[in-house]
Amino acid sequence: EDKVVQSPLSLVVHEGDTVTLNCSYEVTNFRSLLWYKQEKKAPTFLFMLTSSGIEKKSGRLSSILDKKELFSILNITATQTGDSAIYLCAVDGGANFGNEKLTFGTGTRLTIIP
Amino acid sequence: DSGVTQTPKHLITATGQRVTLRCSPRSGDLSVYWYQQSLDQGLQFLIQYYNGEERAKGNILERFSAQQFPDLHSELNLSSLELGDSALYFCASSVEGTGTGELFFGEGSRLTVL
């Protein structure tokens, strides 16, 4: 059974700090790893990573994947209160193209204090 | 706004009852996924439909069933409800065939079983 473990479970930092969120996984047919941000309700897509060592970046957020060690990190620099959310890591273990079989971790709840 | 519509947004019912949750995917998306998110739990994959056919099944209870109709909207039926079924139920859709793993989530239906 595919498994995704995120750490820490929760994190409280001050505005302006840099945070690193961790995601480790076990999956039989790895295809990609995805990060989502969940604020009040619906998760929204942040990144998809498929290759090791290639950093994906979007503004103050960046993520990298290590397929050998089976983990990924999500970095957020110069945090803002709007970054407060639950960050979900998911692994696509879909065996067939077009079959997005996502297994989600329980998430990291990030709280930014002004 | 992801383009995925879920109704109802909130639902309160009693144990033993049956409810139906409805989802309209984004225009053009053929795949619909149902996820359950309980308190302190990650998103648990329930079931996936593609163009009316069941494609993948996760940890869906026998008391739960789903279907996707010719117009591509989907319904999740939950019967013989128990207190533990109280959760946020998400529907998501995807652009089938790209294998990107990116899902577009609706705002969810919050079910409370009393």
PDB file of C-alpha atoms in Angstrom:
ATOM      1  CA  GLU A   1       0.000   0.000   0.000  1.00  0.00           C
ATOM      2  CA  ASP A   2       1.314   3.432  -0.941  1.00  0.00           C
ATOM      3  CA  LYS A   3       2.267   5.612   2.010  1.00  0.00           C
ATOM      4  CA  VAL A   4       3.104   9.295   2.474  1.00  0.00           C
ATOM      5  CA  VAL A   5       4.428  10.733   5.745  1.00  0.00           C
ATOM      6  CA  GLN A   6       4.775  14.450   6.351  1.00  0.00           C
ATOM      7  CA  SER A   7       6.646  16.261   9.055  1.00  0.00           C
ATOM      8  CA  PRO A   8       6.317  18.246  11.140  1.00  0.00           C
ATOM      9  CA  LEU A   9       2.605  17.861  11.798  1.00  0.00           C
ATOM     10  CA  SER A  10       2.395  21.513  12.707  1.00  0.00           C
ATOM     11  CA  LEU A  11       4.702  24.491  12.691  1.00  0.00           C
ATOM     12  CA  VAL A  12       4.359  27.999  14.096  1.00  0.00           C
ATOM     13  CA  VAL A  13       6.811  30.662  12.965  1.00  0.00           C
ATOM     14  CA  HIS A  14       7.049  34.427  12.780  1.00  0.00           C
ATOM     15  CA  GLU A  15       6.467  36.390   9.639  1.00  0.00           C
ATOM     16  CA  GLY A  16       9.676  36.638   7.649  1.00  0.00           C
ATOM     17  CA  ASP A  17      11.054  33.298   8.767  1.00  0.00           C
ATOM     18  CA  THR A  18      11.988  30.523   6.367  1.00  0.00           C
ATOM     19  CA  VAL A  19      10.362  27.112   6.769  1.00  0.00           C
ATOM     20  CA  THR A  20      11.068  23.657   5.404  1.00  0.00           C
ATOM     21  CA  LEU A  21       8.349  21.052   5.187  1.00  0.00           C
ATOM     22  CA  ASN A  22       9.187  17.397   4.703  1.00  0.00           C
ATOM     23  CA  CYS A  23       7.530  14.576   2.852  1.00  0.00           C
ATOM     24  CA  SER A  24       8.709  10.977   2.646  1.00  0.00           C
ATOM     25  CA  TYR A  25       6.961   8.281   0.687  1.00  0.00           C
ATOM     26  CA  GLU A  26       6.739   4.614  -0.193  1.00  0.00           C
ATOM     27  CA  VAL A  27       5.052   3.810  -3.465  1.00  0.00           C
ATOM     28  CA  THR A  28       5.128   0.864  -5.825  1.00  0.00           C
ATOM     29  CA  ASN A  29       4.790   2.652  -9.161  1.00  0.00           C
ATOM     30  CA  PHE A  30       6.050   6.159  -8.572  1.00  0.00           C
ATOM     31  CA  ARG A  31       5.071   8.630 -11.233  1.00  0.00           C
ATOM     32  CA  SER A  32       5.163  12.006  -9.529  1.00  0.00           C
ATOM     33  CA  LEU A  33       5.030  13.842  -6.222  1.00  0.00           C
ATOM     34  CA  LEU A  34       2.728  16.795  -5.765  1.00  0.00           C
ATOM     35  CA  TRP A  35       2.360  19.568  -3.236  1.00  0.00           C
ATOM     36  CA  TYR A  36      -0.979  21.182  -2.475  1.00  0.00           C
ATOM     37  CA  LYS A  37      -1.941  24.101  -0.245  1.00  0.00           C
ATOM     38  CA  GLN A  38      -5.184  23.870   1.693  1.00  0.00           C
ATOM     39  CA  GLU A  39      -6.425  27.055   3.263  1.00  0.00           C
ATOM     40  CA  LYS A  40     -10.046  27.075   4.272  1.00  0.00           C
ATOM     41  CA  LYS A  41     -11.467  24.408   2.069  1.00  0.00           C
ATOM     42  CA  ALA A  42     -10.288  23.160  -1.308  1.00  0.00           C
ATOM     43  CA  PRO A  43      -6.656  22.118  -1.783  1.00  0.00           C
ATOM     44  CA  THR A  44      -4.942  24.032  -4.543  1.00  0.00           C
ATOM     45  CA  PHE A  45      -2.065  22.737  -6.619  1.00  0.00           C
ATOM     46  CA  LEU A  46       1.438  24.086  -5.999  1.00  0.00           C
ATOM     47  CA  PHE A  47       4.017  21.837  -7.650  1.00  0.00           C
ATOM     48  CA  MET A  48       4.491  18.557  -9.379  1.00  0.00           C
ATOM     49  CA  LEU A  49       7.910  16.882  -9.314  1.00  0.00           C
ATOM     50  CA  THR A  50       8.926  13.887 -11.340  1.00  0.00           C
ATOM     51  CA  SER A  51      12.713  14.065 -11.564  1.00  0.00           C
ATOM     52  CA  SER A  52      15.290  13.990  -8.827  1.00  0.00           C
ATOM     53  CA  GLY A  53      17.359  17.019  -8.046  1.00  0.00           C
ATOM     54  CA  ILE A  54      15.428  19.485 -10.160  1.00  0.00           C
ATOM     55  CA  GLU A  55      14.063  22.356  -8.123  1.00  0.00           C
ATOM     56  CA  LYS A  56      10.648  23.714  -8.889  1.00  0.00           C
ATOM     57  CA  LYS A  57      10.198  27.335  -7.897  1.00  0.00           C
ATOM     58  CA  SER A  58       7.283  29.719  -7.700  1.00  0.00           C
ATOM     59  CA  GLY A  59       7.987  33.025  -6.030  1.00  0.00           C
ATOM     60  CA  ARG A  60       8.960  32.380  -2.427  1.00  0.00           C
ATOM     61  CA  LEU A  61       8.073  28.689  -2.637  1.00  0.00           C
ATOM     62  CA  SER A  62      10.386  26.009  -3.919  1.00  0.00           C
ATOM     63  CA  SER A  63      10.464  22.243  -3.838  1.00  0.00           C
ATOM     64  CA  ILE A  64      12.869  19.469  -4.656  1.00  0.00           C
ATOM     65  CA  LEU A  65      12.593  15.717  -4.949  1.00  0.00           C
ATOM     66  CA  ASP A  66      15.068  12.990  -4.040  1.00  0.00           C
ATOM     67  CA  LYS A  67      13.909   9.774  -5.691  1.00  0.00           C
ATOM     68  CA  LYS A  68      16.784   7.768  -4.269  1.00  0.00           C
ATOM     69  CA  GLU A  69      15.988   8.642  -0.658  1.00  0.00           C
ATOM     70  CA  LEU A  70      12.230   8.858  -1.356  1.00  0.00           C
ATOM     71  CA  PHE A  71      11.546  12.297   0.006  1.00  0.00           C
ATOM     72  CA  SER A  72      10.726  15.819  -0.970  1.00  0.00           C
ATOM     73  CA  ILE A  73      10.973  19.176   0.770  1.00  0.00           C
ATOM     74  CA  LEU A  74       8.934  22.328   0.349  1.00  0.00           C
ATOM     75  CA  ASN A  75      10.676  25.556   1.281  1.00  0.00           C
ATOM     76  CA  ILE A  76       8.958  28.842   1.912  1.00  0.00           C
ATOM     77  CA  THR A  77      11.151  31.893   2.374  1.00  0.00           C
ATOM     78  CA  ALA A  78      10.191  35.268   3.861  1.00  0.00           C
ATOM     79  CA  THR A  79       6.921  33.818   5.112  1.00  0.00           C
ATOM     80  CA  GLN A  80       3.778  35.933   5.191  1.00  0.00           C
ATOM     81  CA  THR A  81       0.530  35.511   7.100  1.00  0.00           C
ATOM     82  CA  GLY A  82      -1.105  34.439   3.861  1.00  0.00           C
ATOM     83  CA  ASP A  83       1.101  31.373   3.849  1.00  0.00           C
ATOM     84  CA  SER A  84      -0.781  30.029   6.859  1.00  0.00           C
ATOM     85  CA  ALA A  85      -2.413  26.833   5.623  1.00  0.00           C
ATOM     86  CA  ILE A  86      -2.171  23.084   5.614  1.00  0.00           C
ATOM     87  CA  TYR A  87       0.397  21.878   3.109  1.00  0.00           C
ATOM     88  CA  LEU A  88      -0.362  18.481   1.642  1.00  0.00           C
ATOM     89  CA  CYS A  89       2.068  16.186  -0.067  1.00  0.00           C
ATOM     90  CA  ALA A  90       0.735  13.545  -2.430  1.00  0.00           C
ATOM     91  CA  VAL A  91       2.298  10.816  -4.477  1.00  0.00           C
ATOM     92  CA  ASP A  92       0.935   9.634  -7.786  1.00  0.00           C
ATOM     93  CA  GLY A  93       1.326   5.878  -7.868  1.00  0.00           C
ATOM     94  CA  GLY A  94      -0.808   5.439 -10.938  1.00  0.00           C
ATOM     95  CA  ALA A  95       0.221   2.438 -12.953  1.00  0.00           C
ATOM     96  CA  ASN A  96      -1.472   3.602 -16.110  1.00  0.00           C
ATOM     97  CA  PHE A  97      -1.104   6.857 -17.929  1.00  0.00           C
ATOM     98  CA  GLY A  98      -4.121   9.007 -17.188  1.00  0.00           C
ATOM     99  CA  ASN A  99      -4.887   7.211 -13.953  1.00  0.00           C
ATOM    100  CA  GLU A 100      -4.013   9.698 -11.265  1.00  0.00           C
ATOM    101  CA  LYS A 101      -3.904   7.559  -8.150  1.00  0.00           C
ATOM    102  CA  LEU A 102      -2.923  10.092  -5.535  1.00  0.00           C
ATOM    103  CA  THR A 103      -2.062   9.109  -1.986  1.00  0.00           C
ATOM    104  CA  PHE A 104      -1.991  12.076   0.370  1.00  0.00           C
ATOM    105  CA  GLY A 105      -0.108  12.634   3.582  1.00  0.00           C
ATOM    106  CA  THR A 106      -1.882  14.056   6.614  1.00  0.00           C
ATOM    107  CA  GLY A 107      -0.369  17.451   5.966  1.00  0.00           C
ATOM    108  CA  THR A 108       1.676  20.046   7.833  1.00  0.00           C
ATOM    109  CA  ARG A 109      -0.313  22.818   9.450  1.00  0.00           C
ATOM    110  CA  LEU A 110       1.718  26.010   9.083  1.00  0.00           C
ATOM    111  CA  THR A 111       0.826  29.075  11.142  1.00  0.00           C
ATOM    112  CA  ILE A 112       2.550  32.386  10.526  1.00  0.00           C
ATOM    113  CA  ILE A 113       2.463  34.869  13.405  1.00  0.00           C
ATOM    114  CA  PRO A 114       2.541  38.543  12.377  1.00  0.00           C
TER     115      PRO A 114
ATOM    116  CA  ASP B   1     -12.498  29.055  -8.182  1.00  0.00           C
ATOM    117  CA  SER B   2     -11.420  25.634  -9.449  1.00  0.00           C
ATOM    118  CA  GLY B   3     -14.468  25.128 -11.651  1.00  0.00           C
ATOM    119  CA  VAL B   4     -15.549  22.046  -9.709  1.00  0.00           C
ATOM    120  CA  THR B   5     -18.929  22.443  -8.043  1.00  0.00           C
ATOM    121  CA  GLN B   6     -20.113  20.452  -5.063  1.00  0.00           C
ATOM    122  CA  THR B   7     -23.480  20.457  -3.372  1.00  0.00           C
ATOM    123  CA  PRO B   8     -24.559  20.657  -0.668  1.00  0.00           C
ATOM    124  CA  LYS B   9     -21.860  22.617   1.149  1.00  0.00           C
ATOM    125  CA  HIS B  10     -23.098  21.499   4.539  1.00  0.00           C
ATOM    126  CA  LEU B  11     -25.278  18.620   5.583  1.00  0.00           C
ATOM    127  CA  ILE B  12     -26.415  17.533   9.033  1.00  0.00           C
ATOM    128  CA  THR B  13     -28.175  14.241   9.443  1.00  0.00           C
ATOM    129  CA  ALA B  14     -28.750  11.442  11.908  1.00  0.00           C
ATOM    130  CA  THR B  15     -27.192   8.017  12.252  1.00  0.00           C
ATOM    131  CA  GLY B  16     -28.752   5.390  10.038  1.00  0.00           C
ATOM    132  CA  GLN B  17     -29.763   7.881   7.375  1.00  0.00           C
ATOM    133  CA  ARG B  18     -28.712   8.072   3.732  1.00  0.00           C
ATOM    134  CA  VAL B  19     -27.362  11.120   1.911  1.00  0.00           C
ATOM    135  CA  THR B  20     -26.266  11.956  -1.615  1.00  0.00           C
ATOM    136  CA  LEU B  21     -23.437  14.332  -2.428  1.00  0.00           C
ATOM    137  CA  ARG B  22     -23.234  15.802  -5.878  1.00  0.00           C
ATOM    138  CA  CYS B  23     -20.290  16.972  -7.961  1.00  0.00           C
ATOM    139  CA  SER B  24     -19.968  18.721 -11.310  1.00  0.00           C
ATOM    140  CA  PRO B  25     -16.432  18.531 -12.714  1.00  0.00           C
ATOM    141  CA  ARG B  26     -14.654  21.265 -14.620  1.00  0.00           C
ATOM    142  CA  SER B  27     -15.822  21.683 -18.154  1.00  0.00           C
ATOM    143  CA  GLY B  28     -14.046  19.133 -20.326  1.00  0.00           C
ATOM    144  CA  ASP B  29     -12.697  16.982 -17.485  1.00  0.00           C
ATOM    145  CA  LEU B  30     -13.687  13.344 -17.838  1.00  0.00           C
ATOM    146  CA  SER B  31     -12.285  12.064 -14.548  1.00  0.00           C
ATOM    147  CA  VAL B  32     -13.945  12.555 -11.194  1.00  0.00           C
ATOM    148  CA  TYR B  33     -12.439  11.570  -7.874  1.00  0.00           C
ATOM    149  CA  TRP B  34     -13.973  11.405  -4.419  1.00  0.00           C
ATOM    150  CA  TYR B  35     -11.922  11.946  -1.268  1.00  0.00           C
ATOM    151  CA  GLN B  36     -12.818  11.906   2.405  1.00  0.00           C
ATOM    152  CA  GLN B  37     -11.046  14.167   4.888  1.00  0.00           C
ATOM    153  CA  SER B  38     -11.717  13.521   8.550  1.00  0.00           C
ATOM    154  CA  LEU B  39     -10.415  15.585  11.453  1.00  0.00           C
ATOM    155  CA  ASP B  40      -6.627  15.215  11.652  1.00  0.00           C
ATOM    156  CA  GLN B  41      -6.667  12.831   8.718  1.00  0.00           C
ATOM    157  CA  GLY B  42      -5.229  13.308   5.310  1.00  0.00           C
ATOM    158  CA  LEU B  43      -7.293  13.075   2.207  1.00  0.00           C
ATOM    159  CA  GLN B  44      -8.413   9.472   1.837  1.00  0.00           C
ATOM    160  CA  PHE B  45      -9.068   8.383  -1.722  1.00  0.00           C
ATOM    161  CA  LEU B  46     -12.477   6.759  -2.112  1.00  0.00           C
ATOM    162  CA  ILE B  47     -13.149   6.208  -5.784  1.00  0.00           C
ATOM    163  CA  GLN B  48     -12.429   7.463  -9.303  1.00  0.00           C
ATOM    164  CA  TYR B  49     -14.652   7.533 -12.377  1.00  0.00           C
ATOM    165  CA  TYR B  50     -13.633   8.197 -15.936  1.00  0.00           C
ATOM    166  CA  ASN B  51     -16.239   8.987 -18.556  1.00  0.00           C
ATOM    167  CA  GLY B  52     -18.922   7.086 -16.693  1.00  0.00           C
ATOM    168  CA  GLU B  53     -16.885   4.036 -15.794  1.00  0.00           C
ATOM    169  CA  GLU B  54     -15.311   3.190 -12.453  1.00  0.00           C
ATOM    170  CA  ARG B  55     -11.528   3.460 -12.908  1.00  0.00           C
ATOM    171  CA  ALA B  56     -10.030   3.007  -9.441  1.00  0.00           C
ATOM    172  CA  LYS B  57     -11.245   2.179  -5.974  1.00  0.00           C
ATOM    173  CA  GLY B  58      -9.677   3.151  -2.678  1.00  0.00           C
ATOM    174  CA  ASN B  59     -10.780   2.705   0.901  1.00  0.00           C
ATOM    175  CA  ILE B  60     -14.462   3.064   0.179  1.00  0.00           C
ATOM    176  CA  LEU B  61     -16.857   1.373   2.567  1.00  0.00           C
ATOM    177  CA  GLU B  62     -19.516  -0.992   1.252  1.00  0.00           C
ATOM    178  CA  ARG B  63     -22.134   1.401   2.637  1.00  0.00           C
ATOM    179  CA  PHE B  64     -20.861   4.008   0.192  1.00  0.00           C
ATOM    180  CA  SER B  65     -21.390   3.982  -3.542  1.00  0.00           C
ATOM    181  CA  ALA B  66     -20.851   6.372  -6.390  1.00  0.00           C
ATOM    182  CA  GLN B  67     -21.649   6.814 -10.027  1.00  0.00           C
ATOM    183  CA  GLN B  68     -20.860   9.145 -12.886  1.00  0.00           C
ATOM    184  CA  PHE B  69     -23.633  10.101 -15.252  1.00  0.00           C
ATOM    185  CA  PRO B  70     -23.538  10.711 -19.027  1.00  0.00           C
ATOM    186  CA  ASP B  71     -23.282  14.464 -18.445  1.00  0.00           C
ATOM    187  CA  LEU B  72     -20.182  13.654 -16.338  1.00  0.00           C
ATOM    188  CA  HIS B  73     -21.523  14.861 -13.022  1.00  0.00           C
ATOM    189  CA  SER B  74     -21.047  12.406 -10.199  1.00  0.00           C
ATOM    190  CA  GLU B  75     -22.892  11.461  -7.046  1.00  0.00           C
ATOM    191  CA  LEU B  76     -21.572   9.854  -3.882  1.00  0.00           C
ATOM    192  CA  ASN B  77     -24.177   7.974  -1.893  1.00  0.00           C
ATOM    193  CA  LEU B  78     -23.585   7.337   1.775  1.00  0.00           C
ATOM    194  CA  SER B  79     -25.997   5.026   3.570  1.00  0.00           C
ATOM    195  CA  SER B  80     -26.533   3.636   7.071  1.00  0.00           C
ATOM    196  CA  LEU B  81     -24.579   6.607   8.307  1.00  0.00           C
ATOM    197  CA  GLU B  82     -22.463   6.339  11.416  1.00  0.00           C
ATOM    198  CA  LEU B  83     -20.945   9.040  13.621  1.00  0.00           C
ATOM    199  CA  GLY B  84     -17.538   8.241  12.164  1.00  0.00           C
ATOM    200  CA  ASP B  85     -18.711   9.181   8.691  1.00  0.00           C
ATOM    201  CA  SER B  86     -18.695  12.831   9.714  1.00  0.00           C
ATOM    202  CA  ALA B  87     -16.098  14.395   7.469  1.00  0.00           C
ATOM    203  CA  LEU B  88     -15.396  16.752   4.613  1.00  0.00           C
ATOM    204  CA  TYR B  89     -16.018  15.023   1.303  1.00  0.00           C
ATOM    205  CA  PHE B  90     -14.134  16.421  -1.664  1.00  0.00           C
ATOM    206  CA  CYS B  91     -14.713  15.890  -5.299  1.00  0.00           C
ATOM    207  CA  ALA B  92     -11.901  16.568  -7.739  1.00  0.00           C
ATOM    208  CA  SER B  93     -11.552  16.404 -11.479  1.00  0.00           C
ATOM    209  CA  SER B  94      -8.607  16.188 -13.812  1.00  0.00           C
ATOM    210  CA  VAL B  95      -7.623  16.643 -17.396  1.00  0.00           C
ATOM    211  CA  GLU B  96      -7.540  13.024 -18.394  1.00  0.00           C
ATOM    212  CA  GLY B  97      -4.709  11.708 -20.473  1.00  0.00           C
ATOM    213  CA  THR B  98      -2.007  14.154 -19.452  1.00  0.00           C
ATOM    214  CA  GLY B  99      -0.807  12.159 -16.482  1.00  0.00           C
ATOM    215  CA  THR B 100       0.083  15.379 -14.701  1.00  0.00           C
ATOM    216  CA  GLY B 101      -1.459  14.306 -11.437  1.00  0.00           C
ATOM    217  CA  GLU B 102      -2.910  17.765 -10.959  1.00  0.00           C
ATOM    218  CA  LEU B 103      -6.380  17.556  -9.522  1.00  0.00           C
ATOM    219  CA  PHE B 104      -8.835  20.427  -9.269  1.00  0.00           C
ATOM    220  CA  PHE B 105     -10.801  20.229  -6.052  1.00  0.00           C
ATOM    221  CA  GLY B 106     -14.258  21.464  -5.251  1.00  0.00           C
ATOM    222  CA  GLU B 107     -14.986  23.309  -2.018  1.00  0.00           C
ATOM    223  CA  GLY B 108     -16.191  20.116  -0.361  1.00  0.00           C
ATOM    224  CA  SER B 109     -19.347  18.949   1.327  1.00  0.00           C
ATOM    225  CA  ARG B 110     -19.172  18.923   5.109  1.00  0.00           C
ATOM    226  CA  LEU B 111     -21.212  16.064   6.498  1.00  0.00           C
ATOM    227  CA  THR B 112     -22.116  15.970  10.168  1.00  0.00           C
ATOM    228  CA  VAL B 113     -23.756  12.832  11.503  1.00  0.00           C
ATOM    229  CA  LEU B 114     -25.454  13.246  14.877  1.00  0.00           C
TER     230      LEU B 114
END
